[in-house]
Structure formats: C-alpha cells, structure tokens
Coordinates of C-alpha atoms in Angstrom, one line a residue:
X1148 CA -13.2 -100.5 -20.2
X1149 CA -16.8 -100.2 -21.6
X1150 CA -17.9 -96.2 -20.4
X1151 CA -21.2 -95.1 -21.1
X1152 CA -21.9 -91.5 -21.9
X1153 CA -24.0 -91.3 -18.7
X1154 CA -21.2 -92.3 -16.8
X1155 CA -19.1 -89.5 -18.6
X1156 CA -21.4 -87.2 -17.9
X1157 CA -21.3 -88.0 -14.0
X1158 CA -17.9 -87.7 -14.2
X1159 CA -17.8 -84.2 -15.5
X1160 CA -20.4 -82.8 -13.1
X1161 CA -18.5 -84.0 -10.3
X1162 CA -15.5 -82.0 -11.5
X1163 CA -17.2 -79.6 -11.7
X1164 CA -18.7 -79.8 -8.3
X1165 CA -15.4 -80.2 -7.2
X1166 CA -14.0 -77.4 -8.7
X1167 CA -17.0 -74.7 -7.5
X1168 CA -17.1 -76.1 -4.0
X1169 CA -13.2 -74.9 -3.0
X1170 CA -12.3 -71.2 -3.8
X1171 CA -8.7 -71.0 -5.8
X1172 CA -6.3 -68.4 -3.7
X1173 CA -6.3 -65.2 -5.8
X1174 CA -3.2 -64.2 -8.0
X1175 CA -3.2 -60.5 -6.2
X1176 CA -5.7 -59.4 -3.4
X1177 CA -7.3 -56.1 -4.9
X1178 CA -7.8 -54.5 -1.2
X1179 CA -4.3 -56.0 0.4
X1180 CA -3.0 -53.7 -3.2
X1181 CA -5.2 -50.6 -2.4
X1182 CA -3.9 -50.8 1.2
X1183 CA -0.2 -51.1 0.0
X1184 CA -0.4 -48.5 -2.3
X1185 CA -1.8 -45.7 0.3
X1186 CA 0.5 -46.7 3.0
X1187 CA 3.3 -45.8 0.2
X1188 CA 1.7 -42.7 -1.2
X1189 CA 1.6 -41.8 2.7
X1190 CA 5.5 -42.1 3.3
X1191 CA 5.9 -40.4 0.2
X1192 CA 4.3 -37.5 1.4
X1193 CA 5.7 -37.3 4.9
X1194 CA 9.3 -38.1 3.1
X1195 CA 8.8 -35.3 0.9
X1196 CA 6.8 -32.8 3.6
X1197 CA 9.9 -33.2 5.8
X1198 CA 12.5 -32.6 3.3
X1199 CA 10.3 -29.2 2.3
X1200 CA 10.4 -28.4 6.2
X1201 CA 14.4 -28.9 6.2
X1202 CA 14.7 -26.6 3.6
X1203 CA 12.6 -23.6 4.9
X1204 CA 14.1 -24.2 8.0
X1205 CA 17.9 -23.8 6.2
X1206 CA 16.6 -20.8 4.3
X1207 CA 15.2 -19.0 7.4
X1208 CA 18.3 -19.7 9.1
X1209 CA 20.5 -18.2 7.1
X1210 CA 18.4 -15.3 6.0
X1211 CA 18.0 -14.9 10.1
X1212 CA 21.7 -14.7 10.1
X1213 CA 22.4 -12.8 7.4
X1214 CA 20.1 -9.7 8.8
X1215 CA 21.7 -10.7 12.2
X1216 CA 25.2 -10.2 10.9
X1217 CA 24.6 -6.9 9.1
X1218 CA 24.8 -3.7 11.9
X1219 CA 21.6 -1.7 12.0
X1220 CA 18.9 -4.3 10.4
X1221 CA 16.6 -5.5 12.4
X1222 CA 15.4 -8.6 13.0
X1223 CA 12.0 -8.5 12.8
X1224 CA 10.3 -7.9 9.7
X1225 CA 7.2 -7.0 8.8
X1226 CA 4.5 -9.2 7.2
X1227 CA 4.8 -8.8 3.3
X1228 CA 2.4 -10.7 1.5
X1229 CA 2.6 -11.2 -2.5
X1230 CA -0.9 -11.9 -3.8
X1231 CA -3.5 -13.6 -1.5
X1232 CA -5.6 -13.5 -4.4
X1233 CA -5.7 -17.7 -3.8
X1234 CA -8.0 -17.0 -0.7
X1235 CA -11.7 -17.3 -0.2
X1236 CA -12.0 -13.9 0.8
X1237 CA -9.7 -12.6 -1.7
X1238 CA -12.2 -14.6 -4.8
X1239 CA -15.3 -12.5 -2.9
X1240 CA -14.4 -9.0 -3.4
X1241 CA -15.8 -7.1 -5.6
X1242 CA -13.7 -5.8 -8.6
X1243 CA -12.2 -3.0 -9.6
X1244 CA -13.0 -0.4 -12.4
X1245 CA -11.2 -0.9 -15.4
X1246 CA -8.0 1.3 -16.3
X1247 CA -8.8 4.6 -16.0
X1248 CA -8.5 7.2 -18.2
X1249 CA -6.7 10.5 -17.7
X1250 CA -9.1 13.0 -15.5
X1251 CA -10.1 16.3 -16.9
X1252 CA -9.0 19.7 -15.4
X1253 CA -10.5 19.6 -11.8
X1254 CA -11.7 16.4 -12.0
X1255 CA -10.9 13.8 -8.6
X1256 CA -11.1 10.1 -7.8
X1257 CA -12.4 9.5 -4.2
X1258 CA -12.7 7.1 -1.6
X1259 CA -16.0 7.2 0.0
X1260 CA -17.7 5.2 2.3
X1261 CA -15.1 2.0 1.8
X1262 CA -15.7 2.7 -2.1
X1263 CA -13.7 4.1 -5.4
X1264 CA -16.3 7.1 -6.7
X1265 CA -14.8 8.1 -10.0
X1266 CA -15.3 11.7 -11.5
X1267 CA -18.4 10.4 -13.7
X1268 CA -20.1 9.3 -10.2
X1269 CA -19.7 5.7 -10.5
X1270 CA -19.4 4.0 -7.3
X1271 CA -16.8 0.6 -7.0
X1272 CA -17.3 -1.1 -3.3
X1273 CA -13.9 -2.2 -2.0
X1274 CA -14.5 -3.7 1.1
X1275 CA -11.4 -3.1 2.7
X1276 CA -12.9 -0.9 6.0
X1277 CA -11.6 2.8 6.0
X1278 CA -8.9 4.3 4.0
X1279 CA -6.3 7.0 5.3
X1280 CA -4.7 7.8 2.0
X1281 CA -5.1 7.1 -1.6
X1282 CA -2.5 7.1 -4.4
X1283 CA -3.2 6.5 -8.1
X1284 CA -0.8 4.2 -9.5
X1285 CA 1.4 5.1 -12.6
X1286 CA 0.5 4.4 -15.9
X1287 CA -3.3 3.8 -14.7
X1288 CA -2.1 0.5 -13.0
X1289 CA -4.9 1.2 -10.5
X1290 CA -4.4 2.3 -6.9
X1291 CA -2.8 2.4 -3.6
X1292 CA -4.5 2.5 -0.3
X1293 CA -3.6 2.9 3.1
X1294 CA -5.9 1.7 5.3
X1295 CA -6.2 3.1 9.0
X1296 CA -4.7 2.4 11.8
X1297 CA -5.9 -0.5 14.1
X1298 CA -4.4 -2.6 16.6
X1299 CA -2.9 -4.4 15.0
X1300 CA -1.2 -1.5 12.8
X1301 CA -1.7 -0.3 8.9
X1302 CA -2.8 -2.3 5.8
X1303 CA -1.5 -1.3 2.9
X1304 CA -4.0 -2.5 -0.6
X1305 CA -2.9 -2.8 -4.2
X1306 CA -6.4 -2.0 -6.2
X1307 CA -5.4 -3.3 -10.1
X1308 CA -7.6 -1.9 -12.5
X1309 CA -10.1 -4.1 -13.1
X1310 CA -9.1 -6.8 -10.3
X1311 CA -10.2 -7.7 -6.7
X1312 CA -7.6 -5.5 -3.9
X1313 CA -4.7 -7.1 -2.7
X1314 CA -2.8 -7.1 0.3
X1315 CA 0.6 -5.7 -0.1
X1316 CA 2.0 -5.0 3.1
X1317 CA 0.3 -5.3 6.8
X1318 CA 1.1 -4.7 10.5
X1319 CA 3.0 -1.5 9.8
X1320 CA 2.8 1.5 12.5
X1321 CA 3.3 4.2 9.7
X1322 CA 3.2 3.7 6.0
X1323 CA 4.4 6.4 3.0
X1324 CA 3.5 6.4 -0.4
X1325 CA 6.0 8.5 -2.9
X1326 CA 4.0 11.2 -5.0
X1327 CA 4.2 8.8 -8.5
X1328 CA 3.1 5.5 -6.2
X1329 CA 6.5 3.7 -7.1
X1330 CA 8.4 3.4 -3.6
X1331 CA 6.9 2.6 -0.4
X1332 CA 8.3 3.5 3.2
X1333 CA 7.2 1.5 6.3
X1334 CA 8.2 1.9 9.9
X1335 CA 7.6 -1.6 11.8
X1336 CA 8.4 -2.0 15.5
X1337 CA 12.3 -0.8 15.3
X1338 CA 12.6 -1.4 11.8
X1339 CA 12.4 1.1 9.2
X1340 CA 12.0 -0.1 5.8
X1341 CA 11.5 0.9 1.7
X1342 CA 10.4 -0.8 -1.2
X1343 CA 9.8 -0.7 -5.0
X1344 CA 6.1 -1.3 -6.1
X1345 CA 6.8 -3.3 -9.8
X1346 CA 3.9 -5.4 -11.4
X1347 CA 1.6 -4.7 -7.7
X1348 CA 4.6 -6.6 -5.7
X1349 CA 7.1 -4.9 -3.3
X1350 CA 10.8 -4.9 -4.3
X1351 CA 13.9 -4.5 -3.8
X1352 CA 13.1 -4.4 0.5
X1353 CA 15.8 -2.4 2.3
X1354 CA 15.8 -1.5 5.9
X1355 CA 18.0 0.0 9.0
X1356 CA 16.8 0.6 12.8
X1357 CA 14.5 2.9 13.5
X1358 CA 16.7 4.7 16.2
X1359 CA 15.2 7.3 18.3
X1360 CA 11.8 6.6 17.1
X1361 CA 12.7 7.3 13.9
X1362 CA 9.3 7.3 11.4
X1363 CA 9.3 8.1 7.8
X1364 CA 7.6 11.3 6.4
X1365 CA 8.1 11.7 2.8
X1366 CA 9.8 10.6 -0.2
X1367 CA 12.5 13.0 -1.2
X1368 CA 13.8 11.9 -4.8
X1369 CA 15.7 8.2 -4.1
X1370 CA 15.9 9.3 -0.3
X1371 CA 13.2 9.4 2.6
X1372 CA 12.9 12.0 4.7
X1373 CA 12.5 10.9 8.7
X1374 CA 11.2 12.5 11.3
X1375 CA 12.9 11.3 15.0
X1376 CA 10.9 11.7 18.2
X1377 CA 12.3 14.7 19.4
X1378 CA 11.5 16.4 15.9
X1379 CA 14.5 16.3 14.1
X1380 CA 14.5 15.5 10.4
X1381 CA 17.2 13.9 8.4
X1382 CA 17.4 12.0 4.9
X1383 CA 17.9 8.6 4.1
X1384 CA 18.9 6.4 1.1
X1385 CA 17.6 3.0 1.2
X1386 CA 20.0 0.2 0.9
X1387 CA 22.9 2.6 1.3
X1388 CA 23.3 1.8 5.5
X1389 CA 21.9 3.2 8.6
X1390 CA 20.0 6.3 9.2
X1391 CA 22.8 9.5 9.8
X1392 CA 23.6 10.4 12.8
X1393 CA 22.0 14.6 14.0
X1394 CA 18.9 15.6 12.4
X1395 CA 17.3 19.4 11.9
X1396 CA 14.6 20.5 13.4
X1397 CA 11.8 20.9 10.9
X1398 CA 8.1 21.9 12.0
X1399 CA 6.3 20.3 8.8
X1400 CA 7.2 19.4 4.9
X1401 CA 4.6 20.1 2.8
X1402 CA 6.4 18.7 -0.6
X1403 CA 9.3 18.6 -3.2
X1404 CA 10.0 21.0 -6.0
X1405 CA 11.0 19.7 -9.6
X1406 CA 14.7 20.1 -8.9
X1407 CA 14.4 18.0 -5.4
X1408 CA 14.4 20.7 -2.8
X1409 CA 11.8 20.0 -0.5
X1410 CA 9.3 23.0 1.3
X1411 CA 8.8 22.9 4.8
X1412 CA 7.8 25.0 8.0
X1413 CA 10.9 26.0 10.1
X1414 CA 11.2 27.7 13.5
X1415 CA 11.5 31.7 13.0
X1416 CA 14.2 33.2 14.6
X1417 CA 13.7 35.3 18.0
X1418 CA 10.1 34.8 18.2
X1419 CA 8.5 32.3 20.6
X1420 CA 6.1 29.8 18.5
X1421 CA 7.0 31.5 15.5
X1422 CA 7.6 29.9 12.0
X1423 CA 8.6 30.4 8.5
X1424 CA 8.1 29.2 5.2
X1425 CA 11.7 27.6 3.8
X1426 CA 12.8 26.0 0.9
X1427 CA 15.7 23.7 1.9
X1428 CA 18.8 22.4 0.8
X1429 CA 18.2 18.5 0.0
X1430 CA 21.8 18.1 1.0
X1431 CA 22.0 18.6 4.2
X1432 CA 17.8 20.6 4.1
X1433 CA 19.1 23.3 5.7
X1434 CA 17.0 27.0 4.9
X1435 CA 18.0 28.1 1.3
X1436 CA 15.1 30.5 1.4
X1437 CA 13.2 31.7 3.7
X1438 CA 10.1 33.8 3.9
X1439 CA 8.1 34.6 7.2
X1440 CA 4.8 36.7 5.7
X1441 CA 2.2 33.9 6.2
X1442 CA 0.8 32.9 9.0
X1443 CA 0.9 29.6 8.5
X1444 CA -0.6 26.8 11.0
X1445 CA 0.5 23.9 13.1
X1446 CA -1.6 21.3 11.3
X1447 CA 0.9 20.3 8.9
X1448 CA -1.6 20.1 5.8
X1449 CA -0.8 21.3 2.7
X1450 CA 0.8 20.5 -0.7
X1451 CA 3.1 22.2 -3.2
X1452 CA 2.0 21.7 -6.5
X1453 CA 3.6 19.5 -9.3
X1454 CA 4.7 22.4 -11.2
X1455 CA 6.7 24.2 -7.8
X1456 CA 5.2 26.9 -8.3
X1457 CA 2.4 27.2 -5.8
X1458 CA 2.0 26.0 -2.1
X1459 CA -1.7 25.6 -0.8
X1460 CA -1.5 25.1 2.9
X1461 CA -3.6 26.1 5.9
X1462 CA -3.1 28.7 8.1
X1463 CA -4.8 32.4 8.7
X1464 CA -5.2 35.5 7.0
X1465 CA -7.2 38.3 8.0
X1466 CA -8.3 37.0 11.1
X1467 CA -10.0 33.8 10.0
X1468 CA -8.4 30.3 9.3
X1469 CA -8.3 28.4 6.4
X1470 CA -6.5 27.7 3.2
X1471 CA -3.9 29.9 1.9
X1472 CA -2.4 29.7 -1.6
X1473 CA 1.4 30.9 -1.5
X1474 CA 3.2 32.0 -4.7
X1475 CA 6.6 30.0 -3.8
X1476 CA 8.5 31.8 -6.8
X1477 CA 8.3 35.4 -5.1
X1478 CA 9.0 33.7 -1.2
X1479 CA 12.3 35.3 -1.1
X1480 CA 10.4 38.9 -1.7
X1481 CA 8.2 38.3 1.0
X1482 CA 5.9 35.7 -1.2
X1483 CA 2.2 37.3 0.4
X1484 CA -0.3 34.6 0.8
X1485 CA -4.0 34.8 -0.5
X1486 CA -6.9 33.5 1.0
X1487 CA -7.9 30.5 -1.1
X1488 CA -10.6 28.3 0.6
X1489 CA -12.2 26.5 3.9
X1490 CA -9.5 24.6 6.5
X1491 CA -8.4 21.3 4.3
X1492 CA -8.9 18.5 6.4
X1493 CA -6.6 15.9 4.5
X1494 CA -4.7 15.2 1.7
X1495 CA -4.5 17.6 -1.0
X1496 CA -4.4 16.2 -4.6
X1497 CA -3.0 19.0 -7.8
X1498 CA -3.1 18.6 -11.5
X1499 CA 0.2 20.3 -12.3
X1500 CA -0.1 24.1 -10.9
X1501 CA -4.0 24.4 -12.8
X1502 CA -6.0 23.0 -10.2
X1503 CA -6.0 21.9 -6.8
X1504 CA -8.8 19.5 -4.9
X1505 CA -9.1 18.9 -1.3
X1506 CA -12.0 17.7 1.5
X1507 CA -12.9 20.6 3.8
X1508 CA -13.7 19.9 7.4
X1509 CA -17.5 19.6 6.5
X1510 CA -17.1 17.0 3.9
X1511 CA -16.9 18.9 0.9
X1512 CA -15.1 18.6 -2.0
X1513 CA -12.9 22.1 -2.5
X1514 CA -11.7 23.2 -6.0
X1515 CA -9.2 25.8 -5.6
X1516 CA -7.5 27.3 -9.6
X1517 CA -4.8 29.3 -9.2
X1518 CA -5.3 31.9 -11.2
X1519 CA -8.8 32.3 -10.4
X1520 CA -7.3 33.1 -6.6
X1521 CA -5.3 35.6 -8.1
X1522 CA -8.4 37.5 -9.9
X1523 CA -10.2 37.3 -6.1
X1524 CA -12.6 34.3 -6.7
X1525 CA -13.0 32.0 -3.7
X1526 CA -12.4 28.2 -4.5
X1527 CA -16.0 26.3 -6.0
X1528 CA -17.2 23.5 -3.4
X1529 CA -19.4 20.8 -3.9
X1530 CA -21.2 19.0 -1.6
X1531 CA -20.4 15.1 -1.6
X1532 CA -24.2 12.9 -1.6
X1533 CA -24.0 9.6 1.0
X1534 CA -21.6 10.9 3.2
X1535 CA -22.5 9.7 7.0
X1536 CA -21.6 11.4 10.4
X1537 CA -17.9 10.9 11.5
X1538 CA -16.8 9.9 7.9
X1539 CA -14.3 12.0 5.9
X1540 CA -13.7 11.4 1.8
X1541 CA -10.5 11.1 0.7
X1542 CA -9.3 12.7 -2.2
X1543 CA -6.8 10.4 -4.2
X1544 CA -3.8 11.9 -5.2
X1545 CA -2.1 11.6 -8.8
X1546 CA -5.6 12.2 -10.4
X1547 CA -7.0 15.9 -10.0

C-alpha cells in the first residue's frame, strides 16, 4: 500500500485528537485519598480518646474506693493542682525576684499592695489579689502565700525565685504553713489533710475527717495541732489514722520551742476569764509550766522566737495595750513581761532570738531587739510608703 507522508501525518493527528478528546480514569483520586485518610485519622482519635476515658474512669474508681474503704477519709478532696504554668494566665504574670540572699539583722520581706517588697525597696507585682500569710521557702526556693479567704475558700501560691506564682492548692477553708515552709495543713469541707512541699509540688497527701469541726492550727514537729469547735486542742500525725479521740482546752498557741514543746495560753485556775502562760507537754500538751504574771490578751497574736528563749505577744502592761516581750526561760519564777511595742496586728516574723518584725495596727513596720527591751528602749518603727486605706502589709516569715 503506497502511503504518503501527508497521509501519515493525518493519521497521527487524529490519534492524537482522539486521545485528548476522552479523559483516561485516574490511577488514585488525590481528594477521594485526602478524604480517606481524615476519616481514619478521625476514628483513630475517637478510638484512642475513648480508651484514655476508660482508663481515668478505672483509676478514679478505684482510687474512689480505696478512700471509701479506709474509715475516717473522706471522700471529697480538695482541688490540688501541680503546675498551671501551661495556662494563658499563668505565661502573663509577672516574675519573680531571683533567689534571695540571706537578710541582714532586722531586715524583712513584705507583701504589699499584691507585691513582694524586698528589704533593698524593690517592688515585684504578683498579681494574685490579697495575701493572708507569707512564708519564705527553705533554701531560698522562693515563697509561700496564702491568699484570703473568698467564697470560694483559700488559695494557696508557690512564688519560685525567679518564676511566675503557681497554684498549689485551692478551695481550702483554712490553710497552715509549718515554720521552715516544708509541710502544709488544709481543712476542706470534712476533710482534714497534710502534705509535703518538695520541688514547689505537694506530697505525700494524708487525710482523716475533720470530726467536730476539727481545723488545723499549727505544725508541732511531724504532728499538727487541731483546734475542735468547742476549743479543745489535740495532736495529730499525718498518715498515722484518724484524729484522737478528747482534746484540751487551750486558749491560743503562740509557737514551738527547739525541743518540740509548744507555748500556749491556758485557762488560770479559780479566776473567771483568767489565763496563763504554759509551756506544754507535746505528749499529751498538758501544763508543764506555768506562769500567770502577764496580762496577756485574747487576740491570739504573738510568736516565740527561733531560739525559745523569748515570747513577744500582745497583751497589757501598765494600763495600756500592746506588745509584750516575755523572757520564757525565767516563766517558772514568775517570767515578768516588758513593754516592747504598739498592738501587732498579724504575723510576727524573728531572726533567731536578735530581732523581731511585725506590722502594727497603723501600718507600720515594728522592729522590736531584745536586748534593747531589756536596756528600756522602745522597739524603732518605720513607716511603710504606698500603703492605701483598709490595706495591711504582711511581714513574711523565715526572713527577718
């Protein structure tokens, strides 16, 4: 067959023609694959968001019935959070100082205004609302805070050095803070509870029923003392069962000596709304020693120094109130108290048995030396700047 190469080329565009004209079906459709692959990735996640949800459920069952099965533990825990630092709130506040150094003789941290004032005047916004008590941490790990109470109960803030404040524990209706900040106590609905605080996290949780409105006072050593609602006192170890049965009756506890016997304010004897300085037996705290020469008041505010030798404490000498410094080594001989300052208003925050620091009722910062009470000098007061109407400073303890 004669073929020309015009009828070759014919040929060839055709085929082509051909070719173009009908669309060949697709090895793989790109948006049926896109669609497949979502609707997997899909069940994978409801799969494994199920399986997640089976397992909290397990674990909160049987932590539910573990507490449940033990006598005396509530069921109802407080809210414990870890570090909330992953928030958007948490990422906005400001930060910290950096690790402190050790104060000078007289020298106090304060809380001010929602704000960590250090001794050299520097001012570090928290913006956590008001504080009730302050605690430095050990090893100048930063600080502890308890806020005050609201509604919806106590905040309590870790402050690292040098980091943003994090929630520890919230929702409490009394929080306590051991003098070295390394145990916490918590009273939450009928729950009482304690805790380690190791690396700005609570440990080691242990808690019994709050029984006759039990709420916790003071760390005593590796017990708590707590207070019931008809006033008696008793001790507790944490983790070692429920809260003893009796109680005595204690007015107020002011502190701990070195050796563990703690100082309180007992009933006197024969005399209608009289009381008595004690030191008390941390078995069982009944009076070991007793002496009734101060006139001591019913405010409950006061401190014994880290040494146990002094007690500064409010109550009224020579007809007119306010803070009385109380040699604790002579109370068995009568132990005559001295006039030492204005009323302290809150906490009270000693370096050892040198110096003492407190906030007066007028918002001023008191520095009360021993020794300079003893030669008849009054205690030195400063007035604090930026202090507004209705706000009280708080002195943080563990740093005069």
């Amino acid at each position: 067959m004669a073929v020309t190469q015009d009828d070759l080329e014919r040929a060839l565009r055709e085929t082509f023609s051909r070719r173009v004209a009908v669309i060949p079906p697709l090895a793989a459709d790109p948006a049926g694959l896109a669609i497949g692959r979502a609707r997997r990735a899909r069940r994978r996640r409801t799969l494994a968001g199920l399986s997640l949800a089976a397992v909290a459920t397990a674990a909160v069952t049987a932590g539910m019935a573990q507490l449940g099965g033990q006598p005396g533990r509530p069921t109802t825990p407080t809210v414990v959070l870890g570090d909330p630092r992953g928030s958007a709130t948490a990422t906005s506040w400001p930060v910290a100082p950096a690790p402190p150094a050790p104060a000078a003789e007289g020298q106090v941290e304060l809380i001010l205004g929602g704000a960590l004032v250090t001794p050299e005047g520097q001012r570090y916004d928290l913006g956590i609302g008001p504080v009730e008590r302050a605690q430095r941490l050990p090893d100048h790990g930063g600080w502890l805070l308890v806020g005050a109470p609201t509604p919806a109960g106590r905040t309590l803030w870790v402050v690292p050095s040098g980091d943003a404040p994090q929630v520890l524990l919230a929702g409490a209706e009394a929080v306590v803070l051991s003098p070295d900040g390394r145990q916490v106590a918590w009273r939450d609905g009928d729950g009482l509870f304690a805790a380690g605080v190791v690396a700005n996290r609570l440990v080691a949780t242990a808690g019994t029923a709050a029984t006759h409105g039990a709420t916790p006072v003071r760390f005593v050593g590796d017990r708590l003392l707590v207070r019931s609602r008809a006033g008696g006192h008793l001790l507790w170890r944490p983790g070692a069962g429920p809260l003893p049965d009796g109680g005595r009756r204690l007015l107020d506890v002011y502190g701990v000596l070195p050796d563990g016997r703690p100082v309180g304010r007992i009933p006197a004897g024969g005399e209608p709304g009289g009381s008595c300085l004690a030191v008390l037996d941390p078995a069982d705290l009944a009076p070991a020693t007793t002496g009734c020469g101060a006139a001591l008041a019913g405010d409950g505010r006061g401190a014994v120094s880290g040494d146990g030798r002094w007690l500064l404490v409010n109550g009224r000498t020579g007809g007119t109130d306010g803070a009385l410094l109380v040699d604790l080594a002579a109370l068995a001989s009568g132990g005559a108290a001295r006039a030492a300052g204005p009323t302290i208003s809150g906490d009270v925050a000693w370096s050892g048995g040198a110096a003492a620091a407190y906030v007066d009722r007028g918002g001023a910062l008191v520095r009360v030396r021993p020794d300079r009470v003893l030669a008849g000098e009054r205690a030195s007061t400063t007035m604090l700047s930026g202090v507004t109407s209705g706000e009280r400073p708080i002195v943080v303890a563990g740093t005069s």
